[in-house]
PDB file of C-alpha atoms in Angstrom:
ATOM      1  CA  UNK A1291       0.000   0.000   0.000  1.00  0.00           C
ATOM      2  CA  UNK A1292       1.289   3.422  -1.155  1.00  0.00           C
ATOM      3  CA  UNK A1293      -0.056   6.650   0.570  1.00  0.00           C
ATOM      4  CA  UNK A1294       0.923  10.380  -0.057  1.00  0.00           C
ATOM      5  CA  UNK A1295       0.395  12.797   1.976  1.00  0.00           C
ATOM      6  CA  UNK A1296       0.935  16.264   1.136  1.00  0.00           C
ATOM      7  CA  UNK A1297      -0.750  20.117   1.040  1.00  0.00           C
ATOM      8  CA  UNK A1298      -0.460  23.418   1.934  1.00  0.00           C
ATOM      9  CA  UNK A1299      -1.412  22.524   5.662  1.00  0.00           C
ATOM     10  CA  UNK A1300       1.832  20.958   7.180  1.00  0.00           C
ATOM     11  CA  UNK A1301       0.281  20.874  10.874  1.00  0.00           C
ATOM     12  CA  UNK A1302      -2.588  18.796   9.411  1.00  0.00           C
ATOM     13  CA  UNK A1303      -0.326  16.625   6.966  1.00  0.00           C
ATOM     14  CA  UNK A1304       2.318  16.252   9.818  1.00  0.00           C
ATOM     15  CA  UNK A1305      -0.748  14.784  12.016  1.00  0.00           C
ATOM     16  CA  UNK A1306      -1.876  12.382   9.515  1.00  0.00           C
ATOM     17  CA  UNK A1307       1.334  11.198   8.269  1.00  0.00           C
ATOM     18  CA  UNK A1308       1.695  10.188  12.704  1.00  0.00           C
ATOM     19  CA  UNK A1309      -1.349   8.799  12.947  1.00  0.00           C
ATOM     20  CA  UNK A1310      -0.785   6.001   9.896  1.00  0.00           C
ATOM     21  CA  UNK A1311       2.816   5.628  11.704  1.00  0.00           C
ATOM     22  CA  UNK A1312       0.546   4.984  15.420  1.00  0.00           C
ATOM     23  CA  UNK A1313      -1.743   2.886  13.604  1.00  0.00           C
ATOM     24  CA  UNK A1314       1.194   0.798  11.739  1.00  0.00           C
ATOM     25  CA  UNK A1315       2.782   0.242  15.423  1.00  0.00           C
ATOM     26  CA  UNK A1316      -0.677  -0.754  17.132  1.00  0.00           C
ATOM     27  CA  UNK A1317      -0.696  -3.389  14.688  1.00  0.00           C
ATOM     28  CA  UNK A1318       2.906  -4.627  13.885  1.00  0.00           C
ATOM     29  CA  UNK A1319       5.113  -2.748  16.149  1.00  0.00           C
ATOM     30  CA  UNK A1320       7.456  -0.117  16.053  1.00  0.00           C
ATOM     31  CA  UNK A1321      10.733  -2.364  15.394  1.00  0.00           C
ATOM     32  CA  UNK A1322       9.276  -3.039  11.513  1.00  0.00           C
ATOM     33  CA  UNK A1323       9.947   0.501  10.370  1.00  0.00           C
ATOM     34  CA  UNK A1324      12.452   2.305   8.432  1.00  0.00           C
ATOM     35  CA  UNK A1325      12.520   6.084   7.935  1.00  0.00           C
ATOM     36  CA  UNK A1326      14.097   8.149   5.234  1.00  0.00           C
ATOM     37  CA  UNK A1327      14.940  12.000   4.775  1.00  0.00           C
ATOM     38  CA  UNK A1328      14.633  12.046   0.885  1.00  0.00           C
ATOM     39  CA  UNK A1329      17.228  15.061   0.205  1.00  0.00           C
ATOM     40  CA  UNK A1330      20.141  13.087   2.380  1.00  0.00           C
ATOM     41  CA  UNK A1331      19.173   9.514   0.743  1.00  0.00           C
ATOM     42  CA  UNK A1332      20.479   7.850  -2.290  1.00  0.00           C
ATOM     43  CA  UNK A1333      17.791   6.640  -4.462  1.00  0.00           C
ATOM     44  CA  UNK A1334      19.057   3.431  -4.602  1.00  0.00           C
ATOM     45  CA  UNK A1335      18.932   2.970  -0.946  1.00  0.00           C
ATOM     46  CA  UNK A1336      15.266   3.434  -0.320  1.00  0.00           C
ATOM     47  CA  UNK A1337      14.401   1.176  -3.270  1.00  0.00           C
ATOM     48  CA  UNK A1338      16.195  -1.205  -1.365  1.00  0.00           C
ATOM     49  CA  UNK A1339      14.346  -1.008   1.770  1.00  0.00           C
ATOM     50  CA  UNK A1340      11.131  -1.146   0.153  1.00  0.00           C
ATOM     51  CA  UNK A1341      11.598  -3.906  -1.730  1.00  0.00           C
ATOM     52  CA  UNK A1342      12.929  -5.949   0.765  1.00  0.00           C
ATOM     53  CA  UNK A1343      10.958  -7.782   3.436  1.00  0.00           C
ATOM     54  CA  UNK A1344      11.464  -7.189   7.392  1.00  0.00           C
ATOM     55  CA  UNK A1345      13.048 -10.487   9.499  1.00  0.00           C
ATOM     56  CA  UNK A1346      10.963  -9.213  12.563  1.00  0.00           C
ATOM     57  CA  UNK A1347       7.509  -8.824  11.363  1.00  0.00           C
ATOM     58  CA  UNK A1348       5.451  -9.898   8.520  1.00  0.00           C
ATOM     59  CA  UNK A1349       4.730  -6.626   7.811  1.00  0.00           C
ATOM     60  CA  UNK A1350       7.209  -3.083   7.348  1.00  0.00           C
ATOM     61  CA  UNK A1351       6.619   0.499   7.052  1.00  0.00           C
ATOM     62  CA  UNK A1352       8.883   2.798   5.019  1.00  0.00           C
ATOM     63  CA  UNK A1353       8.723   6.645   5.449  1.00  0.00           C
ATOM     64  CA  UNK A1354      10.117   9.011   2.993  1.00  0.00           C
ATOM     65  CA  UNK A1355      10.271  12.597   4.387  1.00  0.00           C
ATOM     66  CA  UNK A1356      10.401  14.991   2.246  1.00  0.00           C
ATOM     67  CA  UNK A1357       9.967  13.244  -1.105  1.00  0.00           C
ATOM     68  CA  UNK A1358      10.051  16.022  -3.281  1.00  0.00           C
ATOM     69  CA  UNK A1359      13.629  17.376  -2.421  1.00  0.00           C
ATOM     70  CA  UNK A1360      15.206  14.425  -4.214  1.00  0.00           C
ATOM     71  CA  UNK A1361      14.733  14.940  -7.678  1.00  0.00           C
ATOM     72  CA  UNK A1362      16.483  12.167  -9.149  1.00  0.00           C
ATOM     73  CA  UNK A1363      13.313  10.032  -6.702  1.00  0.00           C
ATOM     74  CA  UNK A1364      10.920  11.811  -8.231  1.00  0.00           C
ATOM     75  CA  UNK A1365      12.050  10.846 -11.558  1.00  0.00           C
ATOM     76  CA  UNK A1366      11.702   6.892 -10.450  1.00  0.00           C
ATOM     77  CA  UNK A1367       8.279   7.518  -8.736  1.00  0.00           C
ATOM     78  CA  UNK A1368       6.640   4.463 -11.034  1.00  0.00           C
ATOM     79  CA  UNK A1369       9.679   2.357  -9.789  1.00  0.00           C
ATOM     80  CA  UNK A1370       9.367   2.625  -6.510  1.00  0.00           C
ATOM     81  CA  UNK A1371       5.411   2.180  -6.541  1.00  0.00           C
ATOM     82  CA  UNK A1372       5.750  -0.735  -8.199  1.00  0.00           C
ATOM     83  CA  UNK A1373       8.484  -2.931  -6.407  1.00  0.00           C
ATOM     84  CA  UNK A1374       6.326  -1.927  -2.837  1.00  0.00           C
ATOM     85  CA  UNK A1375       5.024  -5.326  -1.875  1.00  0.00           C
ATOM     86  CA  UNK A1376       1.414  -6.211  -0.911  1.00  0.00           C
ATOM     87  CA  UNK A1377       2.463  -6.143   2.837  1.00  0.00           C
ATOM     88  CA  UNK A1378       4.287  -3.175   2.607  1.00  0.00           C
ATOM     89  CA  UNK A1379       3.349   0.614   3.133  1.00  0.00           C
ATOM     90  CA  UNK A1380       5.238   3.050   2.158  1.00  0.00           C
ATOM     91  CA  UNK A1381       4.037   6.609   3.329  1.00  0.00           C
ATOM     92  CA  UNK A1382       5.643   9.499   1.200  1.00  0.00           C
ATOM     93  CA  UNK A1383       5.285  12.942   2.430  1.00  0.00           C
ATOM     94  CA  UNK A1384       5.832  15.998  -0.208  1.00  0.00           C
ATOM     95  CA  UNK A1385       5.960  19.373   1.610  1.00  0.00           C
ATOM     96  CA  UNK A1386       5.654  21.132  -1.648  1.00  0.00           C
ATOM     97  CA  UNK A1387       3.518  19.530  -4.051  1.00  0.00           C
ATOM     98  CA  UNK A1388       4.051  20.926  -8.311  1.00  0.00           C
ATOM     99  CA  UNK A1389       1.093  18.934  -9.429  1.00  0.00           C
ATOM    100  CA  UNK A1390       2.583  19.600 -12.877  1.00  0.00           C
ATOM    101  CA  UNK A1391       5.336  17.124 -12.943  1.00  0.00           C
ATOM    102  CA  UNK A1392       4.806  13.674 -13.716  1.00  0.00           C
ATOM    103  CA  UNK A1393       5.201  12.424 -10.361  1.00  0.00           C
ATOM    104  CA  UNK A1394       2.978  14.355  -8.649  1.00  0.00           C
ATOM    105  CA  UNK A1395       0.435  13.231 -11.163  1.00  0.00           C
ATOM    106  CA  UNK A1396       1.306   9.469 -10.863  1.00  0.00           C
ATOM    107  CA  UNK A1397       1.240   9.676  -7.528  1.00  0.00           C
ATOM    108  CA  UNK A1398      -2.236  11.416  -6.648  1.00  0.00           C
ATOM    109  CA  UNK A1399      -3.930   8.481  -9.391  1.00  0.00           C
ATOM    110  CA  UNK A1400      -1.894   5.323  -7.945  1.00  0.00           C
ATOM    111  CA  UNK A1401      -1.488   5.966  -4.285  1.00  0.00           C
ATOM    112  CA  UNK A1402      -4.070   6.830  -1.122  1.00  0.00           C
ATOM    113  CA  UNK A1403      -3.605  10.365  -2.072  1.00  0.00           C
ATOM    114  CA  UNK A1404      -4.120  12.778   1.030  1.00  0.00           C
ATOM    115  CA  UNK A1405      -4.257  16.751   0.590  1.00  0.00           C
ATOM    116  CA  UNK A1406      -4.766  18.795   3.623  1.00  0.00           C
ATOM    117  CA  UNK A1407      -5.444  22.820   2.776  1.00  0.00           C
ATOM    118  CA  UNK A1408      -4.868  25.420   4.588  1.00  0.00           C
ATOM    119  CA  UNK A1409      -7.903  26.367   6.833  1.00  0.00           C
ATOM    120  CA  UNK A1410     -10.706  29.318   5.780  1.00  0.00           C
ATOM    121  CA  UNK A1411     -10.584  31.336   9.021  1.00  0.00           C
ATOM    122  CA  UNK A1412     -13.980  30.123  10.055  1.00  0.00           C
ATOM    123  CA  UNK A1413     -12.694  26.467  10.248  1.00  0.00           C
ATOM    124  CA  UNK A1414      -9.029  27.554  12.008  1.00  0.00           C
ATOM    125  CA  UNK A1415     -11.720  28.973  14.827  1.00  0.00           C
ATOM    126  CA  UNK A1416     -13.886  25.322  14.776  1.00  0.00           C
ATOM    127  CA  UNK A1417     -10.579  23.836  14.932  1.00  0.00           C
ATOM    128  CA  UNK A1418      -9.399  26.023  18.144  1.00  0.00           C
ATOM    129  CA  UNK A1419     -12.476  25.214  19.997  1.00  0.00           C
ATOM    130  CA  UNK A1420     -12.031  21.555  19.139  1.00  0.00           C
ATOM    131  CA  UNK A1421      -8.572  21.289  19.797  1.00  0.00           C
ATOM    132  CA  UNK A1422      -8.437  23.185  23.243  1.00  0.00           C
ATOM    133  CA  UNK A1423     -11.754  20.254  24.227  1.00  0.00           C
ATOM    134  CA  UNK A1424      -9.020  17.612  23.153  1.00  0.00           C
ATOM    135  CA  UNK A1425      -6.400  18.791  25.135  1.00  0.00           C
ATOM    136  CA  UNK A1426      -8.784  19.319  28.556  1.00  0.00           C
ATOM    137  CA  UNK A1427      -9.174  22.880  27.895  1.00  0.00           C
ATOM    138  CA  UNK A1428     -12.217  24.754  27.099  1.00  0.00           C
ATOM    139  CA  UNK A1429     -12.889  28.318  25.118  1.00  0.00           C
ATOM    140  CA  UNK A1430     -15.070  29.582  23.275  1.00  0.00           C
ATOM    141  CA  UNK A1431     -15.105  30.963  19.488  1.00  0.00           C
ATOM    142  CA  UNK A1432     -14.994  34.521  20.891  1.00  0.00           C
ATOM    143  CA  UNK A1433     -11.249  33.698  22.638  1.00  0.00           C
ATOM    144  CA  UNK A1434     -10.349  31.438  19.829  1.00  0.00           C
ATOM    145  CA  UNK A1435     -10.734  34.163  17.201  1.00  0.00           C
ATOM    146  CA  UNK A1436      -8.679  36.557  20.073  1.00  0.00           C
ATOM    147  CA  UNK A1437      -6.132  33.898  20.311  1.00  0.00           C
ATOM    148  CA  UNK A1438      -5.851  33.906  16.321  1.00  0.00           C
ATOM    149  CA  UNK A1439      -5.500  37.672  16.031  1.00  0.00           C
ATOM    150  CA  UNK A1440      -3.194  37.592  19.070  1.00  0.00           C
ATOM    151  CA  UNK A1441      -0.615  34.895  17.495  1.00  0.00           C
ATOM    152  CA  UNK A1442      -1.333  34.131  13.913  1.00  0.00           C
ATOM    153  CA  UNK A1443      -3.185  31.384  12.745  1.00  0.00           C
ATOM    154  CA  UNK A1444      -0.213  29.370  11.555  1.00  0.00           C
ATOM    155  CA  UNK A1445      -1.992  25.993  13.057  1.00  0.00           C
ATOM    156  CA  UNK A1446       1.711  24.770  14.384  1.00  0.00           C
ATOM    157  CA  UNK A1447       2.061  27.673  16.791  1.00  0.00           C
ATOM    158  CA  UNK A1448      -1.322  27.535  17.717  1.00  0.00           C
ATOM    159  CA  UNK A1449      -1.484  23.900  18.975  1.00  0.00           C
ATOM    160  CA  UNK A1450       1.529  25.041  21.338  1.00  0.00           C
ATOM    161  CA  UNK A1451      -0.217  27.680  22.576  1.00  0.00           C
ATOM    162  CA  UNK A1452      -2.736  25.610  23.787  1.00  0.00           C
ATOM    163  CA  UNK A1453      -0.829  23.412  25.171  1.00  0.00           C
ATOM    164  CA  UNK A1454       0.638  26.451  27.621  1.00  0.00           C
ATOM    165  CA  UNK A1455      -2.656  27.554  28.261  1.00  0.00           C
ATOM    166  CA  UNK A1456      -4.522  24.892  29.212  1.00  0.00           C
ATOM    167  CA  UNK A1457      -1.590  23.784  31.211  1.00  0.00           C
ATOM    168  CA  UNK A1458      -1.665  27.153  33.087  1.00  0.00           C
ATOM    169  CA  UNK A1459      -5.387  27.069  33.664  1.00  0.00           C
ATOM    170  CA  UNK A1460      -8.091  24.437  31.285  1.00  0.00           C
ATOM    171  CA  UNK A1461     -10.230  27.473  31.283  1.00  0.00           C
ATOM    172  CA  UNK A1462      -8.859  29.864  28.319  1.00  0.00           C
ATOM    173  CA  UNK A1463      -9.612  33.229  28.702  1.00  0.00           C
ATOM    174  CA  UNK A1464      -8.587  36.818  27.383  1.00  0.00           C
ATOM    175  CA  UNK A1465      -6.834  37.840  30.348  1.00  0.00           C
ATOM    176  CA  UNK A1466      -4.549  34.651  30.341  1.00  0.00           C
ATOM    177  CA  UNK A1467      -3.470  34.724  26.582  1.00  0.00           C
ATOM    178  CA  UNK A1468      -2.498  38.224  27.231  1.00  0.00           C
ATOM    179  CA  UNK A1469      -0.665  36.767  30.365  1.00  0.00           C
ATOM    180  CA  UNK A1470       1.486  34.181  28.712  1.00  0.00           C
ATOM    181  CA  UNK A1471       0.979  34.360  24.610  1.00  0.00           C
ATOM    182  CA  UNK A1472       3.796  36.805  22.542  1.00  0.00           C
ATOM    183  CA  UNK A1473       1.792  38.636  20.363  1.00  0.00           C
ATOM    184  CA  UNK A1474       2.721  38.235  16.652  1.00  0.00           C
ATOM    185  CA  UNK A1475       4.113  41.608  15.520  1.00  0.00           C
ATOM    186  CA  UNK A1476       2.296  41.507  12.030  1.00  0.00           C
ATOM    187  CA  UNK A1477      -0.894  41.589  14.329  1.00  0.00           C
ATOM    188  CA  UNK A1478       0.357  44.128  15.964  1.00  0.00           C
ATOM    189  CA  UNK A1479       0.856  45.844  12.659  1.00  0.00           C
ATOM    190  CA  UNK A1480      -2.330  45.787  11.516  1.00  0.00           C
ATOM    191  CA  UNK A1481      -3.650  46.816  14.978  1.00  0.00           C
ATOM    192  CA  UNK A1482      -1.218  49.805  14.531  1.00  0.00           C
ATOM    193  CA  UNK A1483      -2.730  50.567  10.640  1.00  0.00           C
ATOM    194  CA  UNK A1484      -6.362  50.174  11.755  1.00  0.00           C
ATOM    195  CA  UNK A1485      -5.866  53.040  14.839  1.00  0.00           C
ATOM    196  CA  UNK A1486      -4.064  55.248  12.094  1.00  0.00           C
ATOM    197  CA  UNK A1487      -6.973  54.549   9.423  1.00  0.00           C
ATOM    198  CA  UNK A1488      -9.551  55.668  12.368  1.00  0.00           C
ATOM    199  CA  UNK A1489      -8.094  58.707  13.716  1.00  0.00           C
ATOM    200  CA  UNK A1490      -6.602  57.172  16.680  1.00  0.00           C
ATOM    201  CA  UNK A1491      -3.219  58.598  15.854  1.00  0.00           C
ATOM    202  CA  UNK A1492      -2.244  58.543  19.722  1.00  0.00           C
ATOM    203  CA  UNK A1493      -2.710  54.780  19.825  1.00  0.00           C
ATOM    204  CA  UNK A1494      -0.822  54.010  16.231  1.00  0.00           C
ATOM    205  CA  UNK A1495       2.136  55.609  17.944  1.00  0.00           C
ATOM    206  CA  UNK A1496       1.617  54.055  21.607  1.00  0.00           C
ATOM    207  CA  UNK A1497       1.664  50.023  19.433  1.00  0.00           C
ATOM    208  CA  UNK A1498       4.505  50.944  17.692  1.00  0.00           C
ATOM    209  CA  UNK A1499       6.596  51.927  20.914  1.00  0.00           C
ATOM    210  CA  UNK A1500       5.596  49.037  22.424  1.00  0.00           C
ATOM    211  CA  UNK A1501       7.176  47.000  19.585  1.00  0.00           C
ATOM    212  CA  UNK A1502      10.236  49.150  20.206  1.00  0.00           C
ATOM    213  CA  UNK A1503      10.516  47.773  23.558  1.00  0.00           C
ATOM    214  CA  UNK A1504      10.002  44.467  22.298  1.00  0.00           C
ATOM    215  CA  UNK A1505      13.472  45.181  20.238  1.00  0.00           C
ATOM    216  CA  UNK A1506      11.765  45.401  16.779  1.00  0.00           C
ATOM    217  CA  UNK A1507      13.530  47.424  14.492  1.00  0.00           C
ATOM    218  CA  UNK A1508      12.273  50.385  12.546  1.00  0.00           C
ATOM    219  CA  UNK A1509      13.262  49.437   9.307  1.00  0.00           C
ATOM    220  CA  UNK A1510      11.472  45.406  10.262  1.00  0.00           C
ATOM    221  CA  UNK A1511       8.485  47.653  11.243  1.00  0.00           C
ATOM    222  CA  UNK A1512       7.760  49.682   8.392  1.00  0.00           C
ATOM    223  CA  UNK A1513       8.653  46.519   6.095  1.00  0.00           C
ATOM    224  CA  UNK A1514       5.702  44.608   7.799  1.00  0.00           C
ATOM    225  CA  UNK A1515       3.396  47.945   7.215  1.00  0.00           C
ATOM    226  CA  UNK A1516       4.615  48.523   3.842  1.00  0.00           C
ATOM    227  CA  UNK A1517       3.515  44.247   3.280  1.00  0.00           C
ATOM    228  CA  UNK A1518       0.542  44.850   4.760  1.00  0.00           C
ATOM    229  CA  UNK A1519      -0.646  47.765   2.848  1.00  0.00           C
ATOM    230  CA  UNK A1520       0.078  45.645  -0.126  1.00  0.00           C
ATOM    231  CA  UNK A1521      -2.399  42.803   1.288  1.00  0.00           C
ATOM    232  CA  UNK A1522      -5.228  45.910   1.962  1.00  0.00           C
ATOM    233  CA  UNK A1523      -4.609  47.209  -1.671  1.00  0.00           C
ATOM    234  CA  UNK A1524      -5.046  42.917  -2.951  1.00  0.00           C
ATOM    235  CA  UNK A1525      -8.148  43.199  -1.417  1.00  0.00           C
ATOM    236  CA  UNK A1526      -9.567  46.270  -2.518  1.00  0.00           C
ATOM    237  CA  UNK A1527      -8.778  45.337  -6.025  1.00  0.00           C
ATOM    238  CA  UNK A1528     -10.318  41.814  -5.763  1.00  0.00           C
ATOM    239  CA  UNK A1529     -14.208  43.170  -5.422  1.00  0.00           C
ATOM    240  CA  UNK A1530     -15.016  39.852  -7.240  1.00  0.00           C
ATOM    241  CA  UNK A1531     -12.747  37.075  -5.511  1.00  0.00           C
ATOM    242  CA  UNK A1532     -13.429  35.217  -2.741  1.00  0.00           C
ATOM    243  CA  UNK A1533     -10.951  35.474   0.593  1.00  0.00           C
ATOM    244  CA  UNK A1534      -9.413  32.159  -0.337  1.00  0.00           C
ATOM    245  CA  UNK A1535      -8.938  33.708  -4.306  1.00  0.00           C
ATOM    246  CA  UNK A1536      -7.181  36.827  -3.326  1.00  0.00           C
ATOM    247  CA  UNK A1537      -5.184  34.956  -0.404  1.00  0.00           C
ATOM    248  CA  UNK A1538      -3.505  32.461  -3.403  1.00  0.00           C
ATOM    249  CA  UNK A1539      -2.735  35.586  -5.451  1.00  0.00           C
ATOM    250  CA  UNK A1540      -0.681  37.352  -2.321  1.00  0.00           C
ATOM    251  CA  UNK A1541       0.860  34.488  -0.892  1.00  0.00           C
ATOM    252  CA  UNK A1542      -0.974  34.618   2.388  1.00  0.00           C
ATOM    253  CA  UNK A1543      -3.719  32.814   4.626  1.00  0.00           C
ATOM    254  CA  UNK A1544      -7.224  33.706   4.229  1.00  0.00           C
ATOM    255  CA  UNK A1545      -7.832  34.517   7.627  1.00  0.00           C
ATOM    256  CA  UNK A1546      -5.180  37.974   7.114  1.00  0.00           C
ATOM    257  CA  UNK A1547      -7.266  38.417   4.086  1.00  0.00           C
ATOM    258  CA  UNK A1548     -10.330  38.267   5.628  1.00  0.00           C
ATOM    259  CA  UNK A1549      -9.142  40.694   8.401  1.00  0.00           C
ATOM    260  CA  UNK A1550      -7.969  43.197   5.781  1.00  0.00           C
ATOM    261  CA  UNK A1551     -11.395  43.167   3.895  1.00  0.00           C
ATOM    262  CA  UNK A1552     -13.132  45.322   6.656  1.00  0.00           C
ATOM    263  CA  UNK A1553     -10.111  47.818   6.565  1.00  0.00           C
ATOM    264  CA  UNK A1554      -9.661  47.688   2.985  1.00  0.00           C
ATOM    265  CA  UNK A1555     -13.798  48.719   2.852  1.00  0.00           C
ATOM    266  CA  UNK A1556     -13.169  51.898   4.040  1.00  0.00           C
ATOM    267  CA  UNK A1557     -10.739  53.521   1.967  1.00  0.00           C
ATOM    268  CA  UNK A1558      -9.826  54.590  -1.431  1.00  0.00           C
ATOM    269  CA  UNK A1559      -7.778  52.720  -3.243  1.00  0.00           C
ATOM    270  CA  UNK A1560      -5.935  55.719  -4.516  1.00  0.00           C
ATOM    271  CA  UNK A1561      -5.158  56.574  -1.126  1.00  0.00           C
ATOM    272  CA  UNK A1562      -3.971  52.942  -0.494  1.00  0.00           C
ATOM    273  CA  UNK A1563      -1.605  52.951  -3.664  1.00  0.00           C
ATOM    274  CA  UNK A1564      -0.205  56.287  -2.437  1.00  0.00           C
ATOM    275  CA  UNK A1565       0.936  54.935   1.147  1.00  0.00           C
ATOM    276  CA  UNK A1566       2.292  51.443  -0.163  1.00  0.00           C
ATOM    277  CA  UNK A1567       4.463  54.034  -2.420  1.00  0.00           C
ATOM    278  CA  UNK A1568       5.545  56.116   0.795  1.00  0.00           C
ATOM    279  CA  UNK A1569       6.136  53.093   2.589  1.00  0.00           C
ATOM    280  CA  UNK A1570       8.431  51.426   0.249  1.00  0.00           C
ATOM    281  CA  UNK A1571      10.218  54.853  -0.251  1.00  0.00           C
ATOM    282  CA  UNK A1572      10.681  55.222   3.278  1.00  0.00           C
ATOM    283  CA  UNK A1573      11.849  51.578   3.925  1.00  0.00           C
ATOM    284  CA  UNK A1574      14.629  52.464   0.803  1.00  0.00           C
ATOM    285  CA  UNK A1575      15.725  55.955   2.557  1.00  0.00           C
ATOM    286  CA  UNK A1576      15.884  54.032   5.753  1.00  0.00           C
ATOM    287  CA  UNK A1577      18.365  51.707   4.536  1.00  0.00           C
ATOM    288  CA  UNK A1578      20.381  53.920   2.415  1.00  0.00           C
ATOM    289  CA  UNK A1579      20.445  57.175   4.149  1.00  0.00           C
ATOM    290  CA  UNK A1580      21.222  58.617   7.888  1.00  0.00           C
ATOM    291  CA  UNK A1581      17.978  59.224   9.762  1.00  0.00           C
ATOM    292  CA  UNK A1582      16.088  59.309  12.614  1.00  0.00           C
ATOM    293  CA  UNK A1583      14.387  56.199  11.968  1.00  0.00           C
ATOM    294  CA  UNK A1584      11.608  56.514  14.955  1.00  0.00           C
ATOM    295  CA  UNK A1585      10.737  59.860  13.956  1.00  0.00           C
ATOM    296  CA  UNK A1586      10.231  58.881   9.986  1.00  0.00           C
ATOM    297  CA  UNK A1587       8.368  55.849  10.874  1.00  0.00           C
ATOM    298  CA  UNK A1588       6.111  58.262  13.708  1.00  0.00           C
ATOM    299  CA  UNK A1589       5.831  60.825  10.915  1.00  0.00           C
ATOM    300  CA  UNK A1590       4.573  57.961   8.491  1.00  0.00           C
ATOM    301  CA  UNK A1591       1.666  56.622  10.859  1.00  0.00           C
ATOM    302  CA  UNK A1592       0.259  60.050  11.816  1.00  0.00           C
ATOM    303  CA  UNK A1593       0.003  60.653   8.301  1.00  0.00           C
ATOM    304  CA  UNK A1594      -2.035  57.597   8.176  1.00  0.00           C
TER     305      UNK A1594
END
């Protein structure tokens, strides 16, 4: 048995990819496997393994990590399908799948062929209120979408999270992320753009001395802004895509897109052009000329 497992979702792909290994043990022990990092193996190597049988179990599992970073692998995909014996599995994970080439294509029509996604934003919150149940915690959506503005919603990070909080106390609440979560500085960022947008100059200013404290750099500061006014003008000028659409197009998750579309709603995109120009200007004077950085990048936000 063949199974690939692959997608943009690596906490989801990483999970399934250990749960066929848990399974595999359950059943024939952990002694019957053989593990492979695909860019440090020769390709002659793991067809050996798979092809031959275990002497300490009737069955063997053989995990390639990483599939796609071998290329001369790839190239003997069909090989190494077809010399994996009956009780065999061989579980290939491909952290980057180009559906294009001729392996990928083999693969996803003669293997069990698993893709995990990224999340929409409204499933990384189901997942949240899931997860924290399975781990003895409890919170509700309301904290769970806090939690995701608070630290990303990179899925990874977010199961670790949990695991601090509901270590701390199984009842997750505001008040304790803000006690013992490190709040993500492009959330900060966009915290910092949407005071500026409103009028709340005062508070622009106060979030981006904070992030001073925190040792952030000018020049890393107005970078993030400068990326993030890019993602507001994506999604002014995709009226007609969906959050998922527009988050392909930038190289992003949905859930930043979806938080941008509210901010994005309110302004002209003229206006938005014109500071993603000022911003990149002022991130090239920054690191070519002598300045007072804090005082350009102050000057910049009360602009806003």
């Amino acid at each position: 048995m063949v199974i690939t497992i692959t997608g943009d979702n690596q906490h989801r792909a990483r999970a399934e990819a250990n749960s066929v290994i848990e399974a595999f043990v359950t059943q024939h022990g952990a002694l019957a496997i053989e593990r492979f990092d695909a860019s440090e193996t020769e390709v002659e190597q793991i067809l050996s393994a798979v092809s031959s049988t275990s002497l300490l179990s009737s069955h063997k599992l053989v995990f390639i990590q990483d599939f796609e970073t071998n290329k001369a692998l790839t190239e003997r995909t069909e090989e190494l399908v077809e010399q994996t014996p009956e009780d065999t599995t061989l579980l290939i994970t491909i952290g980057k799948l180009d559906k294009r080439l001729t392996y990928g294509k083999f693969l996803k029509k003669n293997s069990d062929y698993r893709e995990f996604a990224t999340l929409s934003p409204q499933e990384i919150i189901n997942w949240l209120v899931e997860a924290a149940a399975d781990k003895g915690g409890q919170m509700d959506r309301s904290t769970a979408q806090y939690l995701v503005d608070f630290v990303g919603a990179d899925q990874e990070r977010l199961s670790n999270e949990l695991d601090k909080l509901v270590l701390f106390d199984p009842k997750i609440t505001r008040s304790t992320i803000d006690q013992l979560s490190e709040r993500q500085p492009s959330s900060t960022v966009f915290e910092l753009l949407d005071a500026g947008f409103n009028g709340r100059q005062e508070r622009a200013v106060k979030l981006y001395e904070e992030q001073r404290r925190q040792q952030m750099e000018p020049l890393a500061i107005i970078g993030m802004i400068g990326w993030q006014l890019h993602v507001l003008a994506l999604v002014k000028t995709g009226k007609n895509k969906s959050a998922a659409e527009i988050a392909k197009d930038a190289g992003v998750h949905p859930f930043v897109v979806q938080k941008s579309m509210t901010l994005a709603g309110n302004m002209a995109l003229s206006k938005l052009r014109q500071l993603v120009h000022h911003a990149v200007v002022l991130e090239e004077q920054m690191k070519s000329r002598t300045m007072n950085a804090d005082d350009a990048v102050k000057h910049f936000l009360l602009s806003l």
